mmCIF file of C-alpha atoms and ligand atoms in Angstrom:
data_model
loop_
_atom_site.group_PDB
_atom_site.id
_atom_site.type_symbol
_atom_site.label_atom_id
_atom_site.label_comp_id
_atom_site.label_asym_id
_atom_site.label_seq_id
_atom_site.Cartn_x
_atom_site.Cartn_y
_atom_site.Cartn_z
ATOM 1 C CA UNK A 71 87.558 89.015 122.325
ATOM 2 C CA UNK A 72 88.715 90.852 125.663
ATOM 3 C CA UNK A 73 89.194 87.591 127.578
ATOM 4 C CA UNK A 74 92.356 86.862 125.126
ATOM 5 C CA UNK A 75 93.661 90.434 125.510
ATOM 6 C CA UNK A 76 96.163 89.442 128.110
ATOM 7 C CA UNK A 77 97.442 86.842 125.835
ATOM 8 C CA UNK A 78 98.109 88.904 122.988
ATOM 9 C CA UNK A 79 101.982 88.828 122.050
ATOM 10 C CA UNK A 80 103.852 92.382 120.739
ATOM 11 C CA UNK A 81 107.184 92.936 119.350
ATOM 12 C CA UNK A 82 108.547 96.071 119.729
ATOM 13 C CA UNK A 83 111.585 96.833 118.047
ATOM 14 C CA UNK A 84 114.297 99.067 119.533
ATOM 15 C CA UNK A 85 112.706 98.341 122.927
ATOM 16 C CA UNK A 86 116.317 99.218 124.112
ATOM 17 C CA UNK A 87 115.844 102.925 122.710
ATOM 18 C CA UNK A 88 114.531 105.883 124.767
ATOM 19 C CA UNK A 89 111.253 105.366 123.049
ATOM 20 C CA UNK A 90 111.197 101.863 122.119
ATOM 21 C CA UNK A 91 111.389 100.985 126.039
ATOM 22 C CA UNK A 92 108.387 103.443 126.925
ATOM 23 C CA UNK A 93 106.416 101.693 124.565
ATOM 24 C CA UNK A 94 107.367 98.228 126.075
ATOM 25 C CA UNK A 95 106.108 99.136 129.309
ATOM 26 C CA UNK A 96 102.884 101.092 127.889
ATOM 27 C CA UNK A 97 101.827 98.250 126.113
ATOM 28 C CA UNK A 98 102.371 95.717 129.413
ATOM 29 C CA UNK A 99 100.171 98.143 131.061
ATOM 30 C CA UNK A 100 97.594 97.765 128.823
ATOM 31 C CA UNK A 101 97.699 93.951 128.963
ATOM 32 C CA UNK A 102 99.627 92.839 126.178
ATOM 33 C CA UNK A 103 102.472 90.411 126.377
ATOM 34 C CA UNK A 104 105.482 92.557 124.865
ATOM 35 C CA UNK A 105 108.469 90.905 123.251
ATOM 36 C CA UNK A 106 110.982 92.937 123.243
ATOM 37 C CA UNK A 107 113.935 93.777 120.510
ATOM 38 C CA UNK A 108 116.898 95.179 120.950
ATOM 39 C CA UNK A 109 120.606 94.959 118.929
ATOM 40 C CA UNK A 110 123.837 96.509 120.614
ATOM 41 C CA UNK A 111 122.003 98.065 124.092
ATOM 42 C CA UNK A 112 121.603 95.027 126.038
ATOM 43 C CA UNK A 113 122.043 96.991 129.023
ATOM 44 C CA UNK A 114 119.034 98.871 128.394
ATOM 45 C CA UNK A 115 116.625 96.128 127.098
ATOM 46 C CA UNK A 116 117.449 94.651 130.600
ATOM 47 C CA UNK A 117 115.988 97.630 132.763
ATOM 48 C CA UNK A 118 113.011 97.680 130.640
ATOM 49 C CA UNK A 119 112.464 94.323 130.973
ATOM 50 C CA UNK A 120 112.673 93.925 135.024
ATOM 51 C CA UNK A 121 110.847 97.317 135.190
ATOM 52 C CA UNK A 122 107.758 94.952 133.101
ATOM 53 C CA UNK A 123 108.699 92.053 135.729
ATOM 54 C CA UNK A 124 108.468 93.964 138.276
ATOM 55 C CA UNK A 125 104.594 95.663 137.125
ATOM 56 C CA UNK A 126 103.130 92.882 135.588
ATOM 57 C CA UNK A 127 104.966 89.727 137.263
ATOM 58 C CA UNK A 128 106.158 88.580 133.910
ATOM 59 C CA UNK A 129 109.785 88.538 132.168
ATOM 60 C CA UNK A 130 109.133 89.379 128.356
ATOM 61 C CA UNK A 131 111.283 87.529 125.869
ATOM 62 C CA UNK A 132 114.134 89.177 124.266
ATOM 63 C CA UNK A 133 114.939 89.081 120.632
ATOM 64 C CA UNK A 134 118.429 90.433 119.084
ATOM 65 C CA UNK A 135 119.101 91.232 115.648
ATOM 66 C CA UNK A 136 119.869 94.098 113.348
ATOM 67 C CA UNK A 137 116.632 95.189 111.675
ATOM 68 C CA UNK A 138 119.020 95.924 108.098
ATOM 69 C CA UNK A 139 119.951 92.158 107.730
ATOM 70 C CA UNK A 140 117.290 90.690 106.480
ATOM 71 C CA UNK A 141 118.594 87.454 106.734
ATOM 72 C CA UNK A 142 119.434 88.058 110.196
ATOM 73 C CA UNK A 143 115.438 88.856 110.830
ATOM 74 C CA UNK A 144 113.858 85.804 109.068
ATOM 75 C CA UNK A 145 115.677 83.533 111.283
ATOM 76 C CA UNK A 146 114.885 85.388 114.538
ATOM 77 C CA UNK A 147 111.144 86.135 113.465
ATOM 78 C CA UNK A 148 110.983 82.036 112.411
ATOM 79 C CA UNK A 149 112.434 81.016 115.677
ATOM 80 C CA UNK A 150 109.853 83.451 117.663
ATOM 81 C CA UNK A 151 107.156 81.956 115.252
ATOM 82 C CA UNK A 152 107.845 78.381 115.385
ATOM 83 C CA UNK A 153 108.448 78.779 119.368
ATOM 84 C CA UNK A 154 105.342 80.971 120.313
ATOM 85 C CA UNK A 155 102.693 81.210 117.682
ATOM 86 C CA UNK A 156 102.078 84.543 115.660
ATOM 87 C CA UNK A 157 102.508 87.581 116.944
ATOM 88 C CA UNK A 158 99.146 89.943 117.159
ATOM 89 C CA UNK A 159 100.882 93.168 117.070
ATOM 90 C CA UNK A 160 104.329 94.562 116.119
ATOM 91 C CA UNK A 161 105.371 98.021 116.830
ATOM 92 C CA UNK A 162 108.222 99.344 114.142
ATOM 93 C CA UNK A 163 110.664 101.365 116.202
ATOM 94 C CA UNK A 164 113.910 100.825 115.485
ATOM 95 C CA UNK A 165 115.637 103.323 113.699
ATOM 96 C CA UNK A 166 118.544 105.484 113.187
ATOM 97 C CA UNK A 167 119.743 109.215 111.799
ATOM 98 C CA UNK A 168 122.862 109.908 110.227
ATOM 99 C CA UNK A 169 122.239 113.638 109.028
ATOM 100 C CA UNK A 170 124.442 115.710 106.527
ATOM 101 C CA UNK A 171 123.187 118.636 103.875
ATOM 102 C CA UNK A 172 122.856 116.458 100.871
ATOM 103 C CA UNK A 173 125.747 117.323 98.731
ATOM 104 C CA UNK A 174 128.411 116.277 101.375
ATOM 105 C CA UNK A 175 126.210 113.385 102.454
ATOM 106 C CA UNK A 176 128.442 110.250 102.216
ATOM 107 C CA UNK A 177 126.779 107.337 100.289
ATOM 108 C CA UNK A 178 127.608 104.777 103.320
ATOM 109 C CA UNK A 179 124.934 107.978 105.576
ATOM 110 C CA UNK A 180 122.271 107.369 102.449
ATOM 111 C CA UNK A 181 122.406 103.238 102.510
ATOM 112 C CA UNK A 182 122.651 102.955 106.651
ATOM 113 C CA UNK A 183 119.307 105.659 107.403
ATOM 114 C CA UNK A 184 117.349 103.743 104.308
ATOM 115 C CA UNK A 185 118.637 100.000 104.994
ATOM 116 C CA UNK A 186 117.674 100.252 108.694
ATOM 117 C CA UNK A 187 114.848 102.845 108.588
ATOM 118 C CA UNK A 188 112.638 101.512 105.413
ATOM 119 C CA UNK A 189 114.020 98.236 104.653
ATOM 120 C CA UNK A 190 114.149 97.667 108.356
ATOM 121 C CA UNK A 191 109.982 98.113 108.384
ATOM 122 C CA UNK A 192 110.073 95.307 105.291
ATOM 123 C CA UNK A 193 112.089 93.116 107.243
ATOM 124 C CA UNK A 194 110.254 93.005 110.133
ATOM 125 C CA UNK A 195 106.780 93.140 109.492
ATOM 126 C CA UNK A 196 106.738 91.273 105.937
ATOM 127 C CA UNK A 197 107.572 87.605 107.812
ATOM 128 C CA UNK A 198 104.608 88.789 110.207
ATOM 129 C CA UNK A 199 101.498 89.394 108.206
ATOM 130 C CA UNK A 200 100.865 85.892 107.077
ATOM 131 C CA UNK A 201 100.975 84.052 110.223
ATOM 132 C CA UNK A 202 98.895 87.082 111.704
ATOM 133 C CA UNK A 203 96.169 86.842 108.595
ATOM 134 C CA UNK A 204 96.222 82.913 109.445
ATOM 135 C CA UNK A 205 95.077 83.516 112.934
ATOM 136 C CA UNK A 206 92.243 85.390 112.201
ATOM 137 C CA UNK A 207 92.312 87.533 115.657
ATOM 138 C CA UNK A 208 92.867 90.772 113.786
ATOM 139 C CA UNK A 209 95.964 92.278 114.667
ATOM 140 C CA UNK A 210 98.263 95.970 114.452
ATOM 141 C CA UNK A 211 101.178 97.399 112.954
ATOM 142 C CA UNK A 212 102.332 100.496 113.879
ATOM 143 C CA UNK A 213 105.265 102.094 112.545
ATOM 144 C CA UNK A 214 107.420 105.228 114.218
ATOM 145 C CA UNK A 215 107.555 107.548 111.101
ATOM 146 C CA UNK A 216 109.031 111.423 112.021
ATOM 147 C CA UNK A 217 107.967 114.651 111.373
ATOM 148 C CA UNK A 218 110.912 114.635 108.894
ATOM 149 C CA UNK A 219 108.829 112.332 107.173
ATOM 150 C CA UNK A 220 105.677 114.823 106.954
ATOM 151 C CA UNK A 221 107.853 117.954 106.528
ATOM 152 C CA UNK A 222 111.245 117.172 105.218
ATOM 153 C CA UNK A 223 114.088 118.682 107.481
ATOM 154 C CA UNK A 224 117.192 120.228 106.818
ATOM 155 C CA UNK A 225 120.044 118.077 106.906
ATOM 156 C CA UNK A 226 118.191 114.890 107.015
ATOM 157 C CA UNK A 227 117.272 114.147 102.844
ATOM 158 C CA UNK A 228 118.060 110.518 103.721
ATOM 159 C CA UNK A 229 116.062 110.348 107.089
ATOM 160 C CA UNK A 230 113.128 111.688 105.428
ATOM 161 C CA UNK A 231 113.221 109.767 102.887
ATOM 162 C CA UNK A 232 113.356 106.607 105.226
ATOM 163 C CA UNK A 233 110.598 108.154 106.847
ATOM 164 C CA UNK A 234 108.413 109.495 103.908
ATOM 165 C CA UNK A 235 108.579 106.043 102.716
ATOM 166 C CA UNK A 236 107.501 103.847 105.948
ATOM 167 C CA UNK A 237 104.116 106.396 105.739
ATOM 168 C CA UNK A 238 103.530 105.090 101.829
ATOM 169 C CA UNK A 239 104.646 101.862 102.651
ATOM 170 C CA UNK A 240 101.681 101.529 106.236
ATOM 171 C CA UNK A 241 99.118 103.333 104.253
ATOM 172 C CA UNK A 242 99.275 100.405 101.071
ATOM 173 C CA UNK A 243 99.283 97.988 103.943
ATOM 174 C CA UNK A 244 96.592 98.986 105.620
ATOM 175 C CA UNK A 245 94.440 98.688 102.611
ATOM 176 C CA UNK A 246 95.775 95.045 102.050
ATOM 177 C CA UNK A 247 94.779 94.338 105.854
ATOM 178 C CA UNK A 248 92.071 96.161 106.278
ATOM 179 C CA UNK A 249 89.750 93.293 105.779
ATOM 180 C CA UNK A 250 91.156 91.142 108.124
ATOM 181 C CA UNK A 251 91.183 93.693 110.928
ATOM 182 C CA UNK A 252 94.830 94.140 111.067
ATOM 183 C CA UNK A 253 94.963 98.031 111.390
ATOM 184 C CA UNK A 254 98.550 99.590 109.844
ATOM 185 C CA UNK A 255 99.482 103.048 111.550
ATOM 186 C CA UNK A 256 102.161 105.452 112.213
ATOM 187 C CA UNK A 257 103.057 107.620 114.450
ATOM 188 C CA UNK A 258 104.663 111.003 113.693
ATOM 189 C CA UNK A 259 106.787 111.827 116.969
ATOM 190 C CA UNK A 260 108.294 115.656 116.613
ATOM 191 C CA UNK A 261 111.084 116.561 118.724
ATOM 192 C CA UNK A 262 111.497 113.720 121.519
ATOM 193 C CA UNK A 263 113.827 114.132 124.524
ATOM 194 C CA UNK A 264 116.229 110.860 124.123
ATOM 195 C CA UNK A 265 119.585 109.717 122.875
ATOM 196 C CA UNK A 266 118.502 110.558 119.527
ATOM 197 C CA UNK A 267 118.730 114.069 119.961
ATOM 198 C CA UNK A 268 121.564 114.281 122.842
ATOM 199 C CA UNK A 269 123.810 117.257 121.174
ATOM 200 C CA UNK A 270 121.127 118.940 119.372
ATOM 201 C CA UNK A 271 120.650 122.716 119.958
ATOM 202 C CA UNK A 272 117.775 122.048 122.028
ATOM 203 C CA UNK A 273 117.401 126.107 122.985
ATOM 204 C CA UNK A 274 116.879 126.866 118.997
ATOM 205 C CA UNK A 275 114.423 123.968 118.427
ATOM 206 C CA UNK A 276 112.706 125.119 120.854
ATOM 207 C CA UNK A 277 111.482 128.269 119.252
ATOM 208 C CA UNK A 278 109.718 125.604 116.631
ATOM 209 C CA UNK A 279 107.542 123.885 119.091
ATOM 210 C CA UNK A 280 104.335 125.502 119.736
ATOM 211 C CA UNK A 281 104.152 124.092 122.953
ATOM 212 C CA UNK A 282 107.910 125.418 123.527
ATOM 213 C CA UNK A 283 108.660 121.908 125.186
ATOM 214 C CA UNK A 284 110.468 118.881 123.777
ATOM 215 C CA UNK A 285 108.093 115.937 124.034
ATOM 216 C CA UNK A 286 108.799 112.961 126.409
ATOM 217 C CA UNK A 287 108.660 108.908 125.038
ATOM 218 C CA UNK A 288 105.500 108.251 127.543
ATOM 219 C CA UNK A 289 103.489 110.386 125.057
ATOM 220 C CA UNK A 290 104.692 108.879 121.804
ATOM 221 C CA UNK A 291 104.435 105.315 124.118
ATOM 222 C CA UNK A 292 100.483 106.552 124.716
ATOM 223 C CA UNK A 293 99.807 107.202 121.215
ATOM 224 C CA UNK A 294 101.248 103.532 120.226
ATOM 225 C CA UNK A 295 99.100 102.492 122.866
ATOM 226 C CA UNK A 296 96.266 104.149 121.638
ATOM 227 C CA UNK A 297 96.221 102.615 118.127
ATOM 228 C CA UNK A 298 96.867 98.962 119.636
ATOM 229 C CA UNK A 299 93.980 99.730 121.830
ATOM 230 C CA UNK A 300 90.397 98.365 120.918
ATOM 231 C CA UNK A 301 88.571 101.400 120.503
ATOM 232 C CA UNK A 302 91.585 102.477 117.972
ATOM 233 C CA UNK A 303 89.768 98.807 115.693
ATOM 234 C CA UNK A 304 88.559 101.267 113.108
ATOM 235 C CA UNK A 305 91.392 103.039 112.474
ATOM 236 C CA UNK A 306 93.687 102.282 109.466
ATOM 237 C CA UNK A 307 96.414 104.029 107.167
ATOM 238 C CA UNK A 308 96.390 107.212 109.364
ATOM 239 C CA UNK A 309 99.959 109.119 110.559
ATOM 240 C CA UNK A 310 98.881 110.476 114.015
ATOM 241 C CA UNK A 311 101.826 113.178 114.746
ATOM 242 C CA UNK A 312 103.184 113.952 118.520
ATOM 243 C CA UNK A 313 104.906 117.202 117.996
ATOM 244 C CA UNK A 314 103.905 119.926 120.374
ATOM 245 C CA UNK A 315 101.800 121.569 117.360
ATOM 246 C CA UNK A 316 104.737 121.636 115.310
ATOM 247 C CA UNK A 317 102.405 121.457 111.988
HETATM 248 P P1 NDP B 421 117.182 105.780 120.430
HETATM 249 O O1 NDP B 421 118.485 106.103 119.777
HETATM 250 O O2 NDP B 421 117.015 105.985 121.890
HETATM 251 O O3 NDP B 421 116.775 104.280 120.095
HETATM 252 C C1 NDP B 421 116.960 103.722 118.828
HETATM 253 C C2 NDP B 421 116.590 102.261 118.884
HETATM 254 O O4 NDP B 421 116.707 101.687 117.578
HETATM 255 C C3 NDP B 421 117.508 101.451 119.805
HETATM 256 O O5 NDP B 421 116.724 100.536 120.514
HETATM 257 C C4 NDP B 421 118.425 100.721 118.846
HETATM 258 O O6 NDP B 421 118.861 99.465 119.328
HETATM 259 C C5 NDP B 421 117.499 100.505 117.674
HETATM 260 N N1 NDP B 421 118.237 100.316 116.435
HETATM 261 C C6 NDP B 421 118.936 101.228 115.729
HETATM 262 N N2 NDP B 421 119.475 100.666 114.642
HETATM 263 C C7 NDP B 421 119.138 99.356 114.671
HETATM 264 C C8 NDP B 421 119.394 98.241 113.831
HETATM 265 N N3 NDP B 421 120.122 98.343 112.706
HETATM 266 N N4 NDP B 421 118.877 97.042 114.184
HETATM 267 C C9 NDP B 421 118.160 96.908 115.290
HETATM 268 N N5 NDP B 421 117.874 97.917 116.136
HETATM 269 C C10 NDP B 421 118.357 99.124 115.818
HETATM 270 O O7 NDP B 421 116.123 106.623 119.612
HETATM 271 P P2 NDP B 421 114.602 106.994 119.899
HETATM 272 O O8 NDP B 421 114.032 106.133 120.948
HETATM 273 O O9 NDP B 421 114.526 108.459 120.022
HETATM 274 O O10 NDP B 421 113.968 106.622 118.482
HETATM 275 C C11 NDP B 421 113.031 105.584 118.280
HETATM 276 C C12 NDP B 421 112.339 105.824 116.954
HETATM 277 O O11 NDP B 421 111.653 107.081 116.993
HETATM 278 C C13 NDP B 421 113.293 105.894 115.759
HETATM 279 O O12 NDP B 421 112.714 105.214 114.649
HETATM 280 C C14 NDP B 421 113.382 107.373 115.479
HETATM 281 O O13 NDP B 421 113.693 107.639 114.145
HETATM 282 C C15 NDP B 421 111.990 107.834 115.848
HETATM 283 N N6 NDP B 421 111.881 109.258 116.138
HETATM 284 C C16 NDP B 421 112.565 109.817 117.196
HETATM 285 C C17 NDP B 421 112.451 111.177 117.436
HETATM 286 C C18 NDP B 421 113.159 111.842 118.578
HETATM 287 O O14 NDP B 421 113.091 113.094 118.647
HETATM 288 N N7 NDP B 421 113.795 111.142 119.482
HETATM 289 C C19 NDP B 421 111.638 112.034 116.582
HETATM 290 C C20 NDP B 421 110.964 111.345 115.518
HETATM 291 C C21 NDP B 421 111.094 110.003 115.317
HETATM 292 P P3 NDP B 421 120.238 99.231 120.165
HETATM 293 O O15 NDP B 421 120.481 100.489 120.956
HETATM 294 O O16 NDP B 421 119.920 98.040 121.014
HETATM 295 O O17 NDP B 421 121.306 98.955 119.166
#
């Protein structure tokens, strides 16, 4: 199985985000072919791209679409599909916050987190399994949950909620895949330092990490890594948190 390592194709979505990108180029380092997704930061998915030129000697495909329009997603996913073959691995990234206490929180804050967050995860991965079952090569999903997701968080019902759900939803399909060696994971990042969290009162949060550090993407990138990884084969439906020792 190692000789077609090289070959194998990943989609990582949000490979324009702080920790989408540092999963790009962790996964070209450990021999995949990444293709990478991306929807207003085109900027962005452009450095991460020539940084994976400029390592591995290869330009990784770009994809652009907005994980919440499901329409939007079949027809990119087809045209990847019908172009390229299946994909062996995709890496649910993309997401968003949009946090109020829950009795001001506006409806449109609700829809956006859970539409791009939860449905985003159906959208994505749901045109993927078939073509990846037909192949027969085995294959992983892993999906960026949040310690929200574990814990709840002030502030963040609808985040949570998002979150809270993509763990249900990875742990049923993990037991539908399980026989086919597709392995369904998430990771649990805790407090990581990128865009996400510009303007948060770092110095407070701080007091809640353990390790009294915020965490950088590289580690949540080496934990993706990890699970797409061969000696990760027999592990399935688990939520493997990055947090500092936050719980
Ligand atoms: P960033 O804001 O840096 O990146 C977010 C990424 O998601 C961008 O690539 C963005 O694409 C993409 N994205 C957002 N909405 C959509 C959409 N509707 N369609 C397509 N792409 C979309 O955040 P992070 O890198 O920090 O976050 C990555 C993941 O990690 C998220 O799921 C987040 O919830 C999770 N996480 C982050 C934590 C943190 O502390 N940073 C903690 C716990 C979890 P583009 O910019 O191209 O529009």
């Amino acid at each position: 199985m190692s000789e077609h390592k090289s070959k194998r194709r990943v989609l990582v979505t949000g490979a324009s985000g702080g920790i989408g990108g540092a999963i790009a180029i962790a996964l070209s380092a450990a021999g995949f072919e990444v293709v990478l997704h991306y929807r207003n930061g085109r900027d962005a998915v452009e450095a991460i791209a020539a940084a994976i030129e400029g390592s591995s000697g290869e330009r990784p495909r770009l994809r652009c679409f907005d994980v919440a329009d499901r329409q939007a997603v079949g027809v990119a996913l087809a045209a990847e599909l019908e172009g390229h073959g299946h994909l062996w691995g995709v890496i649910c990234n993309a997401g968003i916050h949009a946090d109020a206490p829950l009795p001001v929180m506006k409806p449109e804050a609700w829809d956006s987190v859970l539409r791009t967050n939860l449905d985003g995860f159906y959208n994505v991965v749901q045109p993927l399994v078939m073509p990846m079952v037909r192949a027969r090569d085995g294959g992983r999903i892993v999906a960026i949950s949040s310690i929200a997701g574990i814990a709840g968080n002030r502030g963040q019902a609808n985040y949570a909620a998002s979150k809270a759900g993509i763990i249900g939803a990875a742990k049923s399909v993990a037991q539908e895949l399980a026989k086919r060696a597709i392995t369904v994971n998430c990771v649990a990042p805790g407090l990581i330092e990128t865009d996400m969290i510009a303007g948060a009162p770092v110095e407070k949060l701080l007091e809640m990490i353990p390790m009294r550090r915020l965490g950088q993407p590289q580690e949540v990138a080496a934990a993706v890594a990890f699970l797409c990884s061969e000696g990760a084969a027999y592990i399935t439906g688990q939520v493997l948190s990055v947090n500092g020792g936050m719980l």
